[in-house]
XYZ file of C-alpha atoms in Angstrom:
672
model
C -167.949 54.762 -85.561
C -166.666 51.486 -86.178
C -168.140 48.637 -84.791
C -165.772 46.811 -81.963
C -165.230 43.748 -83.653
C -164.711 45.279 -86.926
C -160.869 45.276 -86.424
C -160.647 41.389 -84.822
C -163.047 40.567 -88.475
C -160.619 42.744 -90.463
C -157.461 41.152 -89.100
C -158.874 37.559 -89.721
C -159.766 38.347 -92.810
C -156.815 39.231 -94.213
C -154.812 36.343 -91.699
C -157.019 33.864 -93.864
C -155.567 35.832 -97.242
C -152.380 35.049 -96.079
C -153.028 31.363 -94.657
C -155.140 30.227 -96.949
C -153.087 27.178 -97.604
C -154.155 26.450 -94.800
C -157.020 25.614 -94.881
C -156.855 23.320 -98.371
C -154.257 21.100 -96.015
C -155.848 18.955 -93.435
C -153.004 15.986 -93.115
C -150.220 18.088 -93.735
C -148.769 21.001 -91.272
C -146.811 24.034 -91.871
C -143.577 23.596 -94.228
C -140.589 24.621 -92.123
C -136.529 24.005 -92.873
C -136.836 21.357 -90.381
C -137.347 21.886 -86.302
C -141.514 21.642 -86.504
C -141.030 18.259 -87.887
C -137.631 17.485 -86.173
C -138.498 18.508 -82.402
C -141.757 20.774 -82.133
C -144.373 17.667 -82.980
C -142.880 15.053 -81.417
C -142.981 16.879 -77.916
C -146.519 17.756 -78.668
C -147.677 14.367 -80.105
C -146.494 12.992 -76.600
C -147.804 15.994 -74.562
C -151.953 16.017 -75.830
C -151.472 11.927 -75.745
C -150.420 11.961 -71.595
C -153.093 14.927 -71.352
C -155.838 12.997 -73.127
C -154.830 9.994 -71.312
C -155.497 12.107 -67.854
C -151.750 12.151 -66.927
C -148.754 14.763 -66.548
C -145.997 13.970 -69.036
C -143.549 14.606 -66.500
C -140.937 12.668 -67.959
C -139.645 11.349 -71.495
C -137.615 8.079 -71.237
C -137.797 7.903 -75.517
C -134.374 10.557 -75.782
C -130.657 9.957 -75.167
C -131.017 8.304 -71.455
C -134.252 9.855 -70.298
C -135.051 14.204 -69.959
C -137.272 15.686 -67.698
C -140.393 16.765 -70.289
C -142.743 19.270 -68.064
C -139.906 21.558 -67.117
C -138.534 21.740 -70.699
C -140.181 25.357 -71.653
C -140.621 24.493 -75.184
C -143.162 21.800 -74.088
C -145.318 24.752 -73.089
C -148.384 21.994 -70.948
C -149.578 24.819 -69.470
C -150.103 27.620 -71.986
C -153.915 28.311 -72.343
C -153.848 28.466 -75.805
C -151.593 25.397 -76.513
C -155.394 22.795 -75.597
C -156.070 23.093 -79.306
C -152.884 20.180 -79.372
C -155.232 17.831 -77.312
C -158.576 18.479 -79.439
C -157.368 18.211 -82.928
C -154.876 16.236 -84.440
C -151.673 17.945 -83.943
C -150.392 18.670 -87.937
C -153.709 20.541 -87.774
C -153.549 22.113 -84.403
C -150.124 23.681 -85.364
C -151.349 25.257 -87.969
C -154.212 26.783 -86.253
C -152.199 27.465 -83.547
C -150.176 29.690 -86.292
C -152.958 31.509 -87.388
C -155.120 32.415 -83.839
C -151.409 33.794 -82.680
C -150.680 36.540 -85.808
C -154.598 37.300 -85.315
C -153.931 37.687 -81.547
C -150.329 39.720 -82.594
C -152.283 41.807 -84.876
C -155.945 42.183 -82.832
C -153.431 43.090 -79.351
C -150.793 45.960 -81.150
C -154.643 47.121 -82.616
C -156.109 47.592 -79.433
C -152.271 49.069 -77.981
C -152.966 51.787 -80.670
C -156.361 52.575 -79.683
C -155.202 52.424 -76.077
C -152.996 56.059 -76.818
C -156.366 57.285 -78.840
C -154.953 56.549 -82.158
C -157.440 56.429 -85.097
C -159.227 53.385 -86.883
C -156.648 53.626 -89.713
C -153.552 54.456 -87.643
C -153.963 51.022 -85.153
C -154.669 49.499 -88.179
C -151.610 50.363 -89.713
C -149.295 49.290 -86.783
C -151.419 46.229 -85.930
C -150.404 44.698 -89.970
C -146.441 45.315 -89.762
C -146.533 43.931 -86.749
C -148.519 40.505 -87.347
C -147.269 40.334 -91.055
C -144.103 41.231 -90.429
C -140.793 39.516 -91.281
C -139.702 38.964 -87.677
C -142.953 36.855 -87.403
C -143.716 35.352 -90.063
C -140.205 33.845 -90.175
C -140.920 31.576 -86.918
C -142.933 29.648 -89.331
C -140.746 28.598 -91.630
C -137.903 28.590 -88.836
C -139.670 25.959 -87.480
C -139.882 27.892 -84.155
C -144.288 28.077 -84.352
C -144.462 28.149 -80.729
C -142.040 30.932 -80.354
C -145.046 33.419 -81.739
C -146.966 32.533 -78.652
C -144.932 35.097 -76.185
C -144.377 37.345 -79.605
C -148.039 37.498 -79.702
C -148.599 38.668 -76.293
C -146.188 41.387 -76.434
C -148.046 44.509 -77.675
C -150.306 43.294 -75.163
C -147.643 43.507 -72.366
C -146.417 46.883 -73.502
C -150.114 48.443 -73.538
C -151.001 47.564 -69.729
C -147.422 48.659 -68.838
C -148.375 51.635 -70.643
C -151.345 52.419 -68.091
C -149.671 51.768 -64.809
C -148.665 55.051 -63.908
C -147.837 55.288 -60.607
C -150.372 57.405 -59.363
C -154.310 55.423 -60.076
C -153.176 51.994 -61.505
C -155.693 50.426 -60.865
C -155.787 46.720 -59.403
C -157.094 45.251 -62.234
C -154.306 46.332 -65.259
C -152.141 45.383 -62.487
C -153.654 41.972 -63.022
C -154.093 41.773 -66.193
C -150.385 42.526 -66.626
C -149.132 39.759 -64.557
C -151.292 37.758 -66.957
C -150.223 38.578 -69.675
C -146.434 38.582 -68.737
C -147.455 34.976 -67.475
C -148.885 33.721 -70.602
C -145.466 35.043 -71.962
C -143.665 32.743 -68.922
C -145.240 29.428 -70.339
C -145.786 30.674 -74.494
C -142.561 28.182 -74.513
C -139.860 30.827 -75.546
C -138.223 32.775 -72.776
C -137.472 35.965 -75.346
C -140.609 37.366 -75.091
C -141.148 38.349 -71.309
C -137.598 39.628 -71.273
C -138.292 42.252 -73.950
C -140.911 42.973 -71.656
C -138.811 42.881 -68.823
C -136.991 45.704 -70.435
C -139.584 47.897 -72.027
C -141.093 47.400 -67.825
C -137.332 48.953 -66.607
C -137.557 51.556 -68.979
C -141.197 52.544 -68.247
C -140.248 52.834 -64.451
C -137.166 54.381 -65.118
C -138.555 57.015 -67.575
C -141.622 57.598 -64.328
C -138.531 58.306 -61.807
C -139.309 55.225 -60.251
C -142.721 56.265 -59.496
C -144.161 53.344 -60.377
C -142.181 50.521 -59.417
C -143.864 49.020 -56.721
C -147.089 48.239 -59.176
C -144.296 47.171 -61.979
C -143.111 45.043 -59.358
C -146.398 43.172 -58.495
C -147.136 42.204 -61.415
C -143.706 40.501 -62.134
C -144.197 38.555 -58.750
C -147.337 37.622 -59.481
C -146.625 36.645 -62.874
C -144.100 34.595 -61.412
C -146.386 32.923 -58.596
C -148.884 32.419 -61.485
C -146.161 30.846 -64.269
C -144.914 28.966 -60.967
C -145.878 25.544 -62.176
C -143.733 26.075 -64.999
C -141.307 28.203 -63.724
C -139.889 26.212 -61.054
C -139.000 22.942 -62.659
C -137.533 24.967 -65.716
C -135.470 26.239 -62.932
C -134.124 23.026 -61.490
C -133.595 21.992 -65.113
C -131.716 24.714 -65.950
C -128.786 23.960 -63.829
C -128.364 20.974 -65.284
C -128.320 21.442 -69.174
C -125.424 21.481 -71.424
C -124.189 24.711 -71.711
C -120.527 24.224 -73.248
C -122.152 25.345 -77.459
C -123.842 28.173 -75.725
C -121.412 30.896 -76.223
C -120.952 29.833 -79.468
C -124.850 29.339 -80.586
C -124.851 32.937 -79.156
C -122.273 34.548 -81.545
C -123.545 32.796 -84.358
C -127.268 33.890 -83.485
C -126.459 37.500 -83.095
C -127.683 40.263 -84.949
C -124.066 41.885 -87.359
C -125.115 46.230 -87.341
C -125.213 45.397 -91.076
C -128.056 42.981 -91.552
C -130.057 46.387 -90.840
C -130.155 47.050 -94.028
C -133.104 44.267 -94.344
C -135.474 46.425 -92.203
C -135.458 47.981 -95.443
C -133.960 45.816 -98.511
C -135.466 42.225 -96.554
C -133.184 40.524 -99.466
C -130.434 42.449 -99.568
C -128.437 38.978 -99.024
C -130.698 36.968 -100.613
C -133.330 35.240 -99.555
C -133.168 30.936 -98.466
C -136.286 30.596 -99.064
C -135.489 31.066 -102.833
C -132.665 29.717 -102.461
C -130.434 32.647 -103.353
C -129.127 33.406 -99.554
C -125.732 33.976 -98.900
C -125.109 31.131 -96.083
C -127.815 29.154 -97.722
C -126.585 26.090 -96.402
C -127.379 27.388 -92.942
C -131.349 29.034 -93.441
C -131.756 29.551 -89.855
C -128.882 32.231 -89.885
C -131.597 33.336 -92.212
C -134.725 33.237 -90.127
C -132.989 34.386 -86.911
C -130.863 37.350 -88.093
C -132.624 38.879 -91.295
C -136.063 39.077 -90.629
C -136.416 42.698 -89.969
C -138.412 44.267 -92.267
C -141.923 45.569 -91.292
C -143.313 47.089 -94.640
C -141.767 50.575 -96.105
C -144.215 52.309 -94.887
C -143.914 51.885 -91.782
C -140.501 52.217 -91.392
C -140.893 55.605 -93.483
C -143.418 56.837 -90.853
C -141.180 55.880 -87.762
C -138.065 58.232 -89.038
C -140.328 60.824 -89.551
C -141.991 60.239 -86.478
C -138.666 60.785 -84.863
C -139.129 63.792 -85.552
C -142.873 64.677 -85.904
C -144.059 62.525 -82.688
C -143.787 64.039 -79.350
C -145.753 61.601 -76.611
C -143.616 58.974 -75.279
C -140.852 59.671 -78.427
C -137.773 59.572 -75.560
C -138.945 56.479 -73.878
C -139.704 54.453 -77.614
C -136.560 55.982 -78.508
C -134.535 54.227 -75.644
C -136.229 51.175 -75.957
C -135.217 50.691 -79.717
C -131.525 51.426 -78.321
C -131.351 48.682 -75.878
C -133.265 46.575 -77.922
C -130.509 46.655 -80.812
C -128.016 46.722 -77.891
C -129.041 43.748 -76.809
C -129.717 41.893 -80.461
C -125.583 42.326 -81.741
C -125.080 40.377 -78.475
C -121.367 38.854 -79.118
C -120.804 40.571 -82.497
C -120.766 43.623 -79.966
C -117.903 44.720 -77.405
C -119.818 46.623 -75.542
C -122.531 44.115 -75.109
C -120.826 40.814 -74.842
C -119.988 41.499 -71.283
C -123.594 41.364 -70.025
C -123.925 38.880 -71.819
C -120.813 36.588 -69.839
C -122.023 37.984 -66.825
C -125.042 38.655 -65.939
C -127.097 35.398 -64.870
C -130.108 34.851 -66.891
C -128.971 36.404 -70.174
C -125.991 33.936 -70.284
C -128.817 31.214 -70.880
C -129.791 33.922 -73.920
C -128.281 31.545 -77.479
C -130.451 34.166 -80.166
C -129.582 37.470 -78.922
C -130.780 38.534 -82.736
C -134.330 37.819 -80.924
C -134.772 41.085 -79.032
C -134.785 43.392 -81.931
C -138.726 42.323 -81.886
C -139.000 45.130 -79.432
C -137.464 47.563 -81.232
C -140.066 46.920 -83.880
C -142.394 47.338 -82.138
C -141.817 50.612 -80.656
C -140.628 51.581 -84.028
C -144.395 50.418 -85.303
C -145.623 52.009 -82.389
C -143.822 55.798 -83.544
C -144.798 55.008 -87.127
C -148.329 54.730 -86.151
C -148.867 57.932 -84.354
C -146.547 59.542 -86.798
C -149.187 57.836 -89.261
C -152.237 59.506 -87.174
C -150.702 63.256 -86.540
C -149.875 63.436 -90.615
C -153.015 61.730 -91.633
C -155.932 61.975 -89.357
C -157.312 64.535 -91.248
C -156.895 63.233 -94.519
C -159.570 61.854 -97.122
C -160.945 57.948 -95.532
C -159.949 57.144 -99.072
C -156.156 57.903 -98.740
C -155.668 56.166 -95.636
C -157.304 53.213 -96.729
C -154.827 53.192 -99.990
C -151.850 53.287 -97.809
C -153.399 50.639 -95.469
C -153.845 48.302 -98.459
C -150.091 49.027 -100.029
C -148.531 48.214 -96.237
C -150.524 45.100 -96.589
C -149.437 43.795 -100.350
C -146.131 45.233 -99.227
C -146.174 42.512 -97.082
C -147.564 39.952 -98.478
C -145.526 40.186 -101.452
C -142.240 39.573 -99.354
C -143.551 37.396 -97.073
C -146.916 35.276 -97.831
C -143.557 32.468 -99.419
C -143.323 31.966 -95.780
C -146.385 30.103 -95.955
C -146.296 26.548 -97.543
C -147.162 23.091 -96.006
C -145.661 19.737 -96.068
C -146.584 15.955 -95.454
C -145.688 14.474 -92.356
C -147.004 10.904 -93.569
C -143.351 9.524 -92.952
C -143.702 11.014 -89.875
C -146.633 9.756 -88.719
C -146.603 5.872 -89.565
C -145.678 3.272 -87.454
C -142.649 1.867 -87.225
C -141.515 -0.970 -89.128
C -138.801 -1.957 -86.043
C -140.847 -2.793 -82.663
C -141.155 -6.705 -84.202
C -136.921 -6.692 -83.719
C -136.464 -4.463 -80.933
C -136.686 -5.065 -76.938
C -137.224 -2.470 -74.820
C -134.702 -3.947 -72.038
C -131.690 -2.031 -74.166
C -132.168 1.195 -76.329
C -131.485 1.686 -79.709
C -129.173 4.221 -81.827
C -130.779 6.113 -84.883
C -128.383 7.437 -87.304
C -127.910 11.288 -87.080
C -128.479 13.580 -90.043
C -130.956 10.181 -91.969
C -133.514 9.815 -89.479
C -135.791 11.467 -87.418
C -134.520 11.182 -83.787
C -137.072 12.397 -82.013
C -139.936 9.887 -83.587
C -139.206 7.580 -81.225
C -141.235 9.530 -78.996
C -144.348 9.107 -81.020
C -143.288 4.904 -81.339
C -142.486 4.580 -77.330
C -139.179 3.717 -78.292
C -136.227 3.761 -76.280
C -133.601 6.156 -77.911
C -130.067 6.638 -77.267
C -130.202 9.999 -80.133
C -132.576 13.000 -79.853
C -132.679 16.184 -81.020
C -133.138 18.809 -77.795
C -131.711 21.900 -77.351
C -131.092 21.268 -73.604
C -129.699 17.651 -72.969
C -129.031 16.988 -70.119
C -125.043 17.734 -68.978
C -123.749 14.160 -66.983
C -125.252 12.184 -70.181
C -123.339 14.551 -72.986
C -119.949 14.665 -70.698
C -119.798 11.039 -69.424
C -120.239 10.247 -73.140
C -117.273 12.810 -73.775
C -114.895 11.109 -71.490
C -114.042 8.044 -74.061
C -115.918 9.397 -77.339
C -114.111 12.092 -79.457
C -117.155 13.839 -81.699
C -119.646 12.143 -80.498
C -122.139 15.088 -79.916
C -123.666 17.690 -81.990
C -125.333 21.052 -80.546
C -128.772 18.894 -80.416
C -127.681 15.400 -79.833
C -125.732 12.567 -81.119
C -122.632 12.870 -84.225
C -122.679 9.598 -84.542
C -123.620 5.598 -83.021
C -120.632 3.648 -83.591
C -119.923 3.933 -80.077
C -117.792 1.170 -78.477
C -116.055 2.565 -75.263
C -116.548 0.228 -72.034
C -118.101 3.834 -70.634
C -121.047 3.995 -73.519
C -121.381 0.320 -73.314
C -123.183 0.584 -70.338
C -125.619 3.500 -72.410
C -127.349 0.143 -73.759
C -127.676 1.001 -77.197
C -127.837 -1.986 -78.270
C -129.297 -1.379 -82.063
C -128.697 0.629 -84.730
C -130.823 1.814 -86.853
C -129.288 3.061 -90.224
C -129.758 2.902 -93.314
C -125.382 2.434 -93.316
C -123.381 -0.981 -93.380
C -122.068 -1.815 -90.204
C -119.736 -4.896 -91.114
C -119.106 -5.577 -87.115
C -122.617 -5.991 -85.774
C -124.879 -8.558 -86.502
C -127.600 -7.777 -89.008
C -131.229 -7.957 -87.939
C -133.691 -7.231 -90.391
C -133.396 -4.867 -93.423
C -136.723 -2.868 -95.087
C -137.754 -1.442 -98.235
C -135.927 1.470 -98.344
C -132.577 0.455 -96.963
C -132.920 1.363 -93.613
C -131.493 -1.716 -91.336
C -131.135 -3.023 -87.909
C -127.784 -3.797 -86.681
C -127.386 -5.419 -82.753
C -124.096 -5.137 -80.922
C -124.374 -7.862 -77.996
C -121.360 -5.956 -75.847
C -123.591 -3.609 -74.715
C -125.489 -3.752 -71.249
C -128.931 -3.905 -70.651
C -130.632 -0.913 -69.279
C -131.181 -3.206 -65.567
C -128.355 -5.014 -64.826
C -126.381 -5.628 -61.427
C -123.167 -4.525 -60.686
C -120.116 -7.200 -59.802
C -118.479 -4.503 -57.772
C -118.515 -0.986 -56.179
C -116.245 1.462 -55.727
C -117.210 4.370 -53.177
C -115.870 8.205 -54.399
C -116.391 11.502 -53.347
C -119.065 12.968 -56.347
C -118.032 16.063 -54.611
C -114.099 16.016 -55.886
C -115.211 16.001 -60.528
C -111.758 15.862 -61.234
C -111.590 12.318 -59.565
C -114.260 10.727 -61.211
C -113.684 12.022 -64.468
C -109.886 10.849 -63.998
C -110.927 7.020 -63.204
C -113.117 6.678 -65.636
C -110.979 8.061 -68.456
C -108.614 5.294 -67.222
C -110.941 2.459 -66.488
C -110.828 -0.738 -68.767
C -113.994 -2.417 -67.137
C -118.064 -1.048 -67.954
C -120.288 -0.484 -65.601
C -121.456 -4.047 -64.376
C -117.486 -4.944 -63.900
C -117.180 -1.658 -61.584
C -119.596 0.762 -60.953
C -118.164 4.393 -58.893
C -120.861 4.892 -56.435
C -121.350 7.609 -53.578
C -122.575 7.672 -50.154
C -122.471 3.581 -49.974
C -120.999 3.903 -46.256
C -120.197 0.324 -45.016
C -121.940 -0.998 -48.202
C -120.029 -4.097 -49.636
C -120.922 -6.302 -52.808
C -119.399 -9.412 -51.585
C -118.657 -12.156 -54.011
C -120.705 -15.189 -54.146
C -124.256 -16.231 -55.816
C -124.955 -13.368 -58.056
C -127.999 -11.366 -57.895
C -130.225 -11.307 -61.128
C -132.846 -9.478 -62.190
C -136.390 -11.777 -63.108
C -138.263 -8.982 -65.317
C -138.107 -5.620 -65.262
C -141.460 -3.739 -66.991
C -140.561 0.074 -68.291
C -143.132 2.993 -68.415
C -142.814 6.339 -69.131
C -142.303 7.355 -65.542
C -142.221 4.284 -63.930
C -140.127 1.029 -63.801
C -140.718 -1.957 -62.493
C -137.962 -5.345 -61.303
C -139.028 -8.258 -60.350
C -135.139 -9.236 -58.856
C -133.645 -11.677 -56.609
C -130.246 -10.535 -54.005
C -128.902 -13.908 -52.454
C -126.746 -10.770 -51.067
C -126.679 -7.093 -50.898
C -126.155 -5.943 -54.069
C -126.310 -3.152 -56.147
C -129.132 -2.610 -58.866
C -127.791 -0.367 -61.948
C -130.924 1.487 -64.079
C -128.415 3.538 -67.090
C -131.820 5.730 -67.473
C -130.214 9.238 -66.035
C -129.908 10.373 -62.702
C -132.293 13.257 -61.863
C -133.617 15.134 -59.062
C -137.071 13.413 -58.077
C -136.545 9.861 -59.561
C -136.918 7.706 -56.159
C -136.602 3.896 -55.701
C -139.366 1.580 -53.210
C -140.130 -1.957 -52.391
C -143.372 -2.411 -50.729
C -143.827 0.756 -48.500
C -140.198 0.629 -47.773
C -137.593 3.539 -49.770
C -134.555 1.905 -51.132
C -131.234 4.273 -51.415
C -130.467 5.723 -54.382
C -127.702 7.320 -55.234
C -125.275 8.036 -58.681
C -123.615 5.115 -60.484
C -120.629 6.373 -62.659
C -121.734 9.888 -62.073
C -124.579 9.640 -64.524
C -126.758 6.018 -64.105
C -129.535 5.323 -61.225
C -127.603 3.008 -58.704
C -130.427 1.364 -55.825
C -128.867 -0.933 -53.227
C -130.418 -3.373 -52.057
C -130.262 -5.434 -48.704
C -130.044 -9.322 -49.702
C -133.829 -11.043 -50.696
C -136.380 -11.381 -53.242
C -138.448 -8.611 -54.563
C -141.099 -9.407 -56.275
C -144.837 -9.092 -56.434
C -146.017 -6.520 -54.336
C -142.210 -6.421 -52.919
C -140.924 -5.380 -56.338
C -139.271 -3.060 -56.689
C -140.410 0.698 -58.010
C -138.008 3.189 -59.544
C -140.252 6.357 -59.998
C -140.152 9.708 -61.011
C -141.844 11.947 -58.398
C -140.234 15.753 -59.004
C -140.827 17.813 -55.680
C -140.459 20.865 -57.931
C -143.274 20.144 -59.836
C -145.382 19.588 -56.983
C -143.900 23.217 -55.141
C -144.699 24.877 -58.753
C -147.928 23.364 -58.915
C -149.207 23.969 -55.234
C -147.793 27.999 -55.828
C -149.882 28.782 -58.886
C -152.871 27.147 -57.143
C -152.786 28.717 -54.218
C -152.577 32.085 -55.769
C -154.989 31.307 -58.317
C -157.270 30.883 -55.540
C -156.699 33.607 -53.800
C -157.779 35.451 -56.568
C -160.413 34.098 -57.339
C -161.734 34.520 -53.941
C -160.976 38.263 -53.540
C -162.784 38.685 -57.656
C -166.303 36.821 -55.780
C -165.457 39.158 -52.491
C -165.097 42.458 -54.898
C -168.244 41.309 -56.467
C -170.308 40.728 -53.828
C -169.243 44.351 -52.199
C -169.934 45.897 -54.987
C -173.524 44.581 -55.147
């Protein structure tokens, strides 16, 4: 009889064989083709910095003109295993996070197969094939280690879904499923929980709706548990730029011809070896070619489609559905689903649905191995397992390498020459825009897929080809509208002859100044009242205007409020922090104070105990209506972020968790 901890120990030891380089790389981070350093490292650094200081990171003012922070699901602030980032240095935490979830994914797959009464060797075959598959390990060089978290919980979700049979599904199983789903929901990516939903839907249908109440209860409980993340994310999802998403989804849909990679992983080359057919786009390789889960496992799967009887039809149905979904926009029969079903239109990488097909193929493979090999010699089974691991190691060990991050962690040299009253703009493609999050610099550029629509479309009104799908495409922005974005400083290795050179540093980095840009806080000289519900009127006006936002500002709901000529109001001083801006100002007459940070639900303004009216300026800025007077000391103007979506989500999560705790205590008392 095998000790219960032996499989976990075995999976841990084999993971150590794969990831031994991490143990010798303190101060370095897992290597990737970009996103880990460009995107996830700054996110996790900022989250940890705030949480260690006892603050919840609600807002990120350091990229673009501000972005919600916890509402961005990739921040995964509420994922329990993400606590590692608050304990260890961020680089070491990423390495630990990766290893932890490879082990969890393997062990959960082992438990899934053991719940089907499979032998230890059969369960281990499935665990190895899943944990060390190309799909899982390619997340690492792709730069998406956070994505591993949701997939690691997928076998656990499948296991609990299978245990809900509609007749005697224990409340504990329903709760366990809801917890696994909630971990997926707050892990940082939506794909894993969508795979669980697809599998659960097929399970309910295959059982003639006999278990729909328990399944619904589990998903509702999941939604309530994860409300603290889901509600702010739902608010953000309505405000993000999605014009390029269809094109992205087309590029990251799985062509059927790529299924050859299930048995020939390098058929189209390998980006890690430098011979991929689209080497200039390595992300295509990691997203659309990570299909290999071992030759032995695939052979047993193929055999199992005939050999295995129990659950075969359901697993094959799920495989077919998952493969169809993974083809996404490449499939004319599936494309209408993505275009017309609301939650599917947010899917930018349909190819990731393949993981659900891989899970079911691996389950069938393990069941077939169990049926064929159960009575075979232990030595033979051990040899097959050794081959499985050696095969996957040979093909995928190149995914594990480390890179130096000293340049990312180094202190910024430009803080002494830039003022927080203005933004800087870092050169696209040449500098790490999100490093500003580490240095607390306000950067008009950034690296983020979930950009606010108001910001991108405002900039696009007068600036052609100014945006990439993840940030600015250029920083030579000189339209009257762009001047309102406060990007007074250009940080670049390039030369800008029309701007004043402030500083030049070793390595060629230069800082230029353009005094045409407005500060982040100023008073508008004139306002024009418009109906913001008529976007065409606003757009037409902004496209034609020759005036900067300071000279003329479009506002909504100004009523009888008039900015009269006379003594000009002035900003005495302004102090900027992450979720609050404090302004001392004098207004000799009724005035409109403009903050060039983006307008978003939850931002409010107050003076002393009095709330101030805030509305949109030029559709994108924060405009605060001020009556004449002196605003300083206890009556200074405070512009602060207090989102109701975060509070509502937090209360729902706490109410459910407290209710569960009370029920658990009552139940334990009744038992005793």
